Tab-separated table of C-alpha atoms in Angstrom:
chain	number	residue	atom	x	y	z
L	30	UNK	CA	27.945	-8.598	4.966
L	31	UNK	CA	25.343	-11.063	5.222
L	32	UNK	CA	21.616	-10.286	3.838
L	33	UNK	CA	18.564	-12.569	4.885
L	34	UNK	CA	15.356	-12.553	2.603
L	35	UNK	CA	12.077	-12.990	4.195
L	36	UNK	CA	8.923	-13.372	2.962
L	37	UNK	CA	6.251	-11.243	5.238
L	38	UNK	CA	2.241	-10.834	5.054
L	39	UNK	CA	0.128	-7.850	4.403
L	40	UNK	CA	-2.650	-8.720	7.088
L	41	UNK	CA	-5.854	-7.181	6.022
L	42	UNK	CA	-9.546	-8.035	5.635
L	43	UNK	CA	-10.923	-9.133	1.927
L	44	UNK	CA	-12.352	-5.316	1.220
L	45	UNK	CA	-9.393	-3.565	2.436
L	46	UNK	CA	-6.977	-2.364	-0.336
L	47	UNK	CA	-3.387	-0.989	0.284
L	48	UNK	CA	-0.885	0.620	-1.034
L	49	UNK	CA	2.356	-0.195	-0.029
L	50	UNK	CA	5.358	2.277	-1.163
L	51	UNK	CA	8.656	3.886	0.079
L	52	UNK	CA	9.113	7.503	1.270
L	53	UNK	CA	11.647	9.943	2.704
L	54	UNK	CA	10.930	12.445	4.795
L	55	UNK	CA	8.516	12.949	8.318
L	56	UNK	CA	6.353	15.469	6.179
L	57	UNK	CA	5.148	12.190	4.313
L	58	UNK	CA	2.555	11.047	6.643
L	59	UNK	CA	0.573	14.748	6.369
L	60	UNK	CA	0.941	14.826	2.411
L	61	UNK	CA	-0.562	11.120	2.501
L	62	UNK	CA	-2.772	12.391	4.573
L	63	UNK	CA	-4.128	15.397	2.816
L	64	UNK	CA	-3.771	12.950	-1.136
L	65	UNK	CA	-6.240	10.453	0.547
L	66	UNK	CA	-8.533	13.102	1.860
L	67	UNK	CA	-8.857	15.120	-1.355
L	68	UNK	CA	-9.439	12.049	-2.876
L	69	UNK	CA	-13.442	12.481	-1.135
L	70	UNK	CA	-15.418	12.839	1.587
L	71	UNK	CA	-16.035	9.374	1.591
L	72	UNK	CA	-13.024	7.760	1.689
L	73	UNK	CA	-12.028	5.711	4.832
L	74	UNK	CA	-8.214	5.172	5.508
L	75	UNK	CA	-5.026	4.971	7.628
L	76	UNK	CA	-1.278	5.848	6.319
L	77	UNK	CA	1.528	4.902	8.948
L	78	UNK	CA	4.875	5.478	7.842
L	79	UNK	CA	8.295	4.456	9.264
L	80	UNK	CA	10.849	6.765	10.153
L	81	UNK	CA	14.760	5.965	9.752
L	82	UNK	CA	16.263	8.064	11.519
L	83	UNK	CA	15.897	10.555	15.175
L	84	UNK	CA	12.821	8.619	17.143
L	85	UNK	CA	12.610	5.785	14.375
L	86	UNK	CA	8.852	5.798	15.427
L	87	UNK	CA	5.810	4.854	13.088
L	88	UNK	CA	4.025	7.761	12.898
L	89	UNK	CA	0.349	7.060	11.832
L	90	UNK	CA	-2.845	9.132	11.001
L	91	UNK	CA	-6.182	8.438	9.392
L	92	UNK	CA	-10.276	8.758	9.822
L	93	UNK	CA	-10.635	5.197	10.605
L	94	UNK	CA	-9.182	3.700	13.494
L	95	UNK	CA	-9.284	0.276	11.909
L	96	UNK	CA	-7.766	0.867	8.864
L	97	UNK	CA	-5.013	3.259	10.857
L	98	UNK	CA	-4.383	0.227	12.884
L	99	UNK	CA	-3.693	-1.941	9.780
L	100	UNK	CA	-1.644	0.585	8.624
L	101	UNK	CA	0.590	0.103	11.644
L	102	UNK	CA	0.720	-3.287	12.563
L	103	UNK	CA	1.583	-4.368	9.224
L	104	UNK	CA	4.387	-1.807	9.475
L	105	UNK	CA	5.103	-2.784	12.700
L	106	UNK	CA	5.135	-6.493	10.832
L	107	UNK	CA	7.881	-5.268	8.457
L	108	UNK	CA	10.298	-3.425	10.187
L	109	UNK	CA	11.637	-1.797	6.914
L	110	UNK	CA	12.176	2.418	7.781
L	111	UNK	CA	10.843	4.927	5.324
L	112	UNK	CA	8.313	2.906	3.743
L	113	UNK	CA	4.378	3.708	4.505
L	114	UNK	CA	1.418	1.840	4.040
L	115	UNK	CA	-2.211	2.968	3.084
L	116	UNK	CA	-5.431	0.871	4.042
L	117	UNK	CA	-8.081	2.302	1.947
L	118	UNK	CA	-12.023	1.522	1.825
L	119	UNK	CA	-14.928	2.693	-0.104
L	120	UNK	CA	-12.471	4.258	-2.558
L	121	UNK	CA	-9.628	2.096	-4.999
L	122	UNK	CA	-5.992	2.856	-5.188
L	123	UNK	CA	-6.468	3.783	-8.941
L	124	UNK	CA	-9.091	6.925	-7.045
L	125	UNK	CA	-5.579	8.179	-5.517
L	126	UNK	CA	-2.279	6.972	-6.640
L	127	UNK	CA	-1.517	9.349	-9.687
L	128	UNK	CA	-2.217	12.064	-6.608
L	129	UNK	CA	0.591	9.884	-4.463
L	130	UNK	CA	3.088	9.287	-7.111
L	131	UNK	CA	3.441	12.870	-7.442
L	132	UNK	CA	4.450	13.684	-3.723
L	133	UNK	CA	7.460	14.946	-3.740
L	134	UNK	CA	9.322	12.736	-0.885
L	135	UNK	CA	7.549	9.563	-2.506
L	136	UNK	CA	10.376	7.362	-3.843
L	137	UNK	CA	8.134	4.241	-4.942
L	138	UNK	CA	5.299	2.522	-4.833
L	139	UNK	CA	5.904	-1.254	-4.507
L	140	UNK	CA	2.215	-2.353	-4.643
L	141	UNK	CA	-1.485	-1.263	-4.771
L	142	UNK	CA	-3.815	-3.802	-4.357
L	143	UNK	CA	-6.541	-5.406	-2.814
L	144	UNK	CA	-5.408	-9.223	-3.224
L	145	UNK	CA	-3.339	-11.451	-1.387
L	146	UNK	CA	0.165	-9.482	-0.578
L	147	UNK	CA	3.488	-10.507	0.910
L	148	UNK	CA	6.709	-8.216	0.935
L	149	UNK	CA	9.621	-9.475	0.416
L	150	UNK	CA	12.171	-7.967	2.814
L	151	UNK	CA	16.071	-7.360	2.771
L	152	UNK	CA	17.748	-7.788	6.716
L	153	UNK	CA	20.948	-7.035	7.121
L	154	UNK	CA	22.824	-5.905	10.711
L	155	UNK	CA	21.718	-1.733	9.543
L	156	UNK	CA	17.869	-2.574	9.296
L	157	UNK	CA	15.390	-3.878	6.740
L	158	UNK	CA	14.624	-2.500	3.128
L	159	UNK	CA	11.560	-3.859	1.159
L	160	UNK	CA	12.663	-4.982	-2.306
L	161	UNK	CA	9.377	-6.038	-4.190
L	162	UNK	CA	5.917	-7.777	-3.312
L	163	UNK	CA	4.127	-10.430	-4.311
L	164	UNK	CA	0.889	-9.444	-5.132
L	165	UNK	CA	-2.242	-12.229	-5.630
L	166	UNK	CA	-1.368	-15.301	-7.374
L	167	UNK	CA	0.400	-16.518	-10.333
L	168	UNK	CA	-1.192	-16.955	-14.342
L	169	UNK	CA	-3.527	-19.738	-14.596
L	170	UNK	CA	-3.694	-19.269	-18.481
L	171	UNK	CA	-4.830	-16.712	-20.868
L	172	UNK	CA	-7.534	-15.231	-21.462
L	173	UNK	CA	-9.922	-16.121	-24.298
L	174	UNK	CA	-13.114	-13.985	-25.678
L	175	UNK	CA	-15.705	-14.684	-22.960
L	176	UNK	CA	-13.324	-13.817	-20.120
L	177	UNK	CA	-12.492	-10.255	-22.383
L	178	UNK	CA	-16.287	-9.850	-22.268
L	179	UNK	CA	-16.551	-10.444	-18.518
L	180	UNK	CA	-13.419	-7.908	-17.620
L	181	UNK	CA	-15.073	-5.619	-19.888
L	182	UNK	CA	-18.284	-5.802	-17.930
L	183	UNK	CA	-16.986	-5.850	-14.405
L	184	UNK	CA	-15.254	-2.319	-15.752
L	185	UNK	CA	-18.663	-1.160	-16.682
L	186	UNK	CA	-20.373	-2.695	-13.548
L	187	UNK	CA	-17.271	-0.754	-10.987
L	188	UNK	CA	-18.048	2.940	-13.417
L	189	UNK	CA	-15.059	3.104	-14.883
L	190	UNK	CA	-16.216	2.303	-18.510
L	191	UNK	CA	-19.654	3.036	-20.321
Protein backbone atom coordinates (compact mmCIF):
# COMPACT_ATOMS: atom_id res chain seq x y z
CA UNK A 1 0.00 0.00 0.00
CA UNK A 2 1.53 3.07 -1.07
CA UNK A 3 1.13 6.45 1.12
CA UNK A 4 2.01 9.98 -0.44
CA UNK A 5 2.80 12.95 2.01
CA UNK A 6 1.83 16.35 1.01
CA UNK A 7 2.39 19.43 2.37
CA UNK A 8 -0.99 21.74 2.05
CA UNK A 9 -1.79 25.55 3.09
CA UNK A 10 -4.18 26.95 5.57
CA UNK A 11 -5.33 30.02 3.34
CA UNK A 12 -6.45 32.75 5.58
CA UNK A 13 -6.05 36.51 6.08
CA UNK A 14 -3.30 37.84 8.82
CA UNK A 15 -6.25 38.39 11.66
CA UNK A 16 -7.95 35.21 11.07
CA UNK A 17 -7.08 32.42 13.61
CA UNK A 18 -8.06 28.67 13.21
CA UNK A 19 -8.31 25.81 14.73
CA UNK A 20 -7.74 22.88 12.92
CA UNK A 21 -8.73 19.36 14.66
CA UNK A 22 -10.28 15.89 13.91
CA UNK A 23 -13.85 14.77 14.75
CA UNK A 24 -16.30 11.88 14.42
CA UNK A 25 -19.61 12.19 14.12
CA UNK A 26 -22.29 14.68 11.86
CA UNK A 27 -23.49 16.12 15.33
CA UNK A 28 -19.94 17.86 15.36
CA UNK A 29 -20.64 20.78 13.26
CA UNK A 30 -23.81 21.92 15.77
CA UNK A 31 -21.65 21.29 19.05
CA UNK A 32 -18.85 23.53 17.27
CA UNK A 33 -21.35 25.56 16.59
CA UNK A 34 -23.04 26.14 19.87
CA UNK A 35 -18.81 26.04 21.81
CA UNK A 36 -18.02 29.08 19.51
CA UNK A 37 -21.24 30.85 20.20
CA UNK A 38 -21.18 30.54 23.99
CA UNK A 39 -17.90 31.65 23.74
CA UNK A 40 -19.77 35.58 23.19
CA UNK A 41 -21.83 37.61 21.45
CA UNK A 42 -19.07 38.94 19.72
CA UNK A 43 -17.37 36.34 18.28
CA UNK A 44 -17.28 36.00 14.42
CA UNK A 45 -16.67 32.44 12.92
CA UNK A 46 -17.23 29.51 10.51
CA UNK A 47 -16.71 25.58 11.43
CA UNK A 48 -16.99 23.22 8.27
CA UNK A 49 -16.39 19.76 8.93
CA UNK A 50 -15.85 16.73 6.63
CA UNK A 51 -17.88 13.81 6.67
CA UNK A 52 -16.46 10.14 5.92
CA UNK A 53 -18.95 8.35 5.31
CA UNK A 54 -23.07 8.43 3.64
CA UNK A 55 -22.98 11.96 1.50
CA UNK A 56 -19.15 12.58 2.34
CA UNK A 57 -20.27 16.31 2.11
CA UNK A 58 -18.63 19.32 4.07
CA UNK A 59 -21.17 20.44 6.07
CA UNK A 60 -20.51 24.11 7.21
CA UNK A 61 -22.21 26.74 9.53
CA UNK A 62 -21.22 30.03 11.07
CA UNK A 63 -22.29 33.99 11.57
CA UNK A 64 -19.83 35.13 9.10
CA UNK A 65 -19.99 34.22 5.66
CA UNK A 66 -16.31 34.93 5.19
CA UNK A 67 -14.91 33.12 7.78
CA UNK A 68 -17.59 30.07 6.92
CA UNK A 69 -16.12 30.22 3.53
CA UNK A 70 -12.53 29.80 4.85
CA UNK A 71 -13.69 27.19 6.80
CA UNK A 72 -14.65 25.31 3.65
CA UNK A 73 -12.34 25.95 1.08
CA UNK A 74 -9.50 25.12 3.14
CA UNK A 75 -11.35 21.86 3.81
CA UNK A 76 -12.22 21.58 0.49
CA UNK A 77 -8.14 22.20 0.08
CA UNK A 78 -7.46 19.11 2.24
CA UNK A 79 -9.59 16.48 1.36
CA UNK A 80 -8.94 14.62 4.72
CA UNK A 81 -12.82 13.27 6.13
CA UNK A 82 -13.72 13.88 9.73
CA UNK A 83 -11.54 16.67 10.40
CA UNK A 84 -13.16 20.39 10.86
CA UNK A 85 -11.78 23.64 10.76
CA UNK A 86 -12.69 26.88 12.77
CA UNK A 87 -11.94 30.53 11.41
CA UNK A 88 -12.33 32.68 14.35
CA UNK A 89 -12.17 36.68 14.71
CA UNK A 90 -12.48 39.14 17.43
CA UNK A 91 -12.08 36.25 19.88
CA UNK A 92 -8.56 33.77 20.29
CA UNK A 93 -8.58 30.05 20.23
CA UNK A 94 -7.34 30.07 23.93
CA UNK A 95 -11.34 32.10 24.45
CA UNK A 96 -12.72 28.51 23.24
CA UNK A 97 -10.65 25.47 22.99
CA UNK A 98 -10.83 24.03 26.65
CA UNK A 99 -14.85 24.35 25.63
CA UNK A 100 -13.85 22.21 22.22
CA UNK A 101 -11.55 19.72 23.69
CA UNK A 102 -14.27 18.61 25.80
CA UNK A 103 -16.84 17.70 22.96
CA UNK A 104 -17.46 14.50 23.13
CA UNK A 105 -16.95 13.33 19.27
CA UNK A 106 -13.69 15.61 19.25
CA UNK A 107 -10.75 13.23 18.72
CA UNK A 108 -7.88 16.00 18.37
CA UNK A 109 -6.92 19.13 17.85
CA UNK A 110 -3.91 19.35 15.49
CA UNK A 111 -3.44 23.17 15.64
CA UNK A 112 -4.79 26.54 16.95
CA UNK A 113 -3.25 29.37 15.66
CA UNK A 114 -3.15 32.47 13.99
CA UNK A 115 0.37 32.13 12.13
CA UNK A 116 1.49 30.70 9.08
CA UNK A 117 -0.09 26.93 8.85
CA UNK A 118 0.40 23.99 6.51
CA UNK A 119 -1.06 20.38 7.15
CA UNK A 120 0.67 17.76 6.42
CA UNK A 121 -1.53 15.12 4.79
CA UNK A 122 -1.47 11.18 4.49
CA UNK A 123 -3.05 9.90 0.69
CA UNK A 124 -3.45 6.64 0.21
CA UNK A 125 -6.09 4.81 -2.50
CA UNK A 126 -9.04 4.94 0.86
CA UNK A 127 -8.75 8.86 1.28
CA UNK A 128 -6.61 11.38 3.13
CA UNK A 129 -5.87 11.60 7.00
CA UNK A 130 -4.09 14.75 8.44
CA UNK A 131 -1.11 13.68 10.55
CA UNK A 132 0.34 16.98 12.11
CA UNK A 133 0.81 20.78 11.05
CA UNK A 134 3.29 23.01 10.79
CA UNK A 135 2.48 25.91 12.54
CA UNK A 136 4.61 29.52 12.01
CA UNK A 137 8.22 29.19 11.70
CA UNK A 138 11.10 27.52 13.22
CA UNK A 139 13.44 28.90 16.60
CA UNK A 140 15.55 31.75 15.74
CA UNK A 141 17.28 31.56 19.25
CA UNK A 142 16.32 31.97 22.77
CA UNK A 143 15.05 34.26 24.51
CA UNK A 144 17.01 36.59 26.80
CA UNK A 145 15.57 39.17 29.62
CA UNK A 146 14.29 42.02 27.42
CA UNK A 147 12.35 39.71 25.11
CA UNK A 148 10.77 38.00 28.74
CA UNK A 149 9.85 41.63 29.50
CA UNK A 150 8.24 42.26 26.10
CA UNK A 151 6.09 38.73 26.16
CA UNK A 152 5.22 39.71 29.54
CA UNK A 153 3.85 43.01 28.36
CA UNK A 154 2.13 41.99 25.18
CA UNK A 155 0.21 39.47 27.87
CA UNK A 156 -0.71 42.50 29.83
CA UNK A 157 -1.41 44.69 26.70
CA UNK A 158 -3.98 41.43 25.07
CA UNK A 159 -5.80 41.26 29.17
CA UNK A 160 -4.71 38.21 29.97
CA UNK A 161 -2.22 39.27 32.76
CA UNK A 162 -2.30 42.35 35.24
Amino acid sequence: MAVELKAIRIDKPEDVNVILGQSHFIKTLEDLYEACMNTGPHIRFGVAFAEASGDCLIRAEGNDPELKEIAVKNLLKLGASHCFLIALREAYPINLLNTIKLIPEVCTIYAATANPLQAIVAETEQGRGVIGVIDGFPPRGVEADSDAEARVRYLKNLGYKR
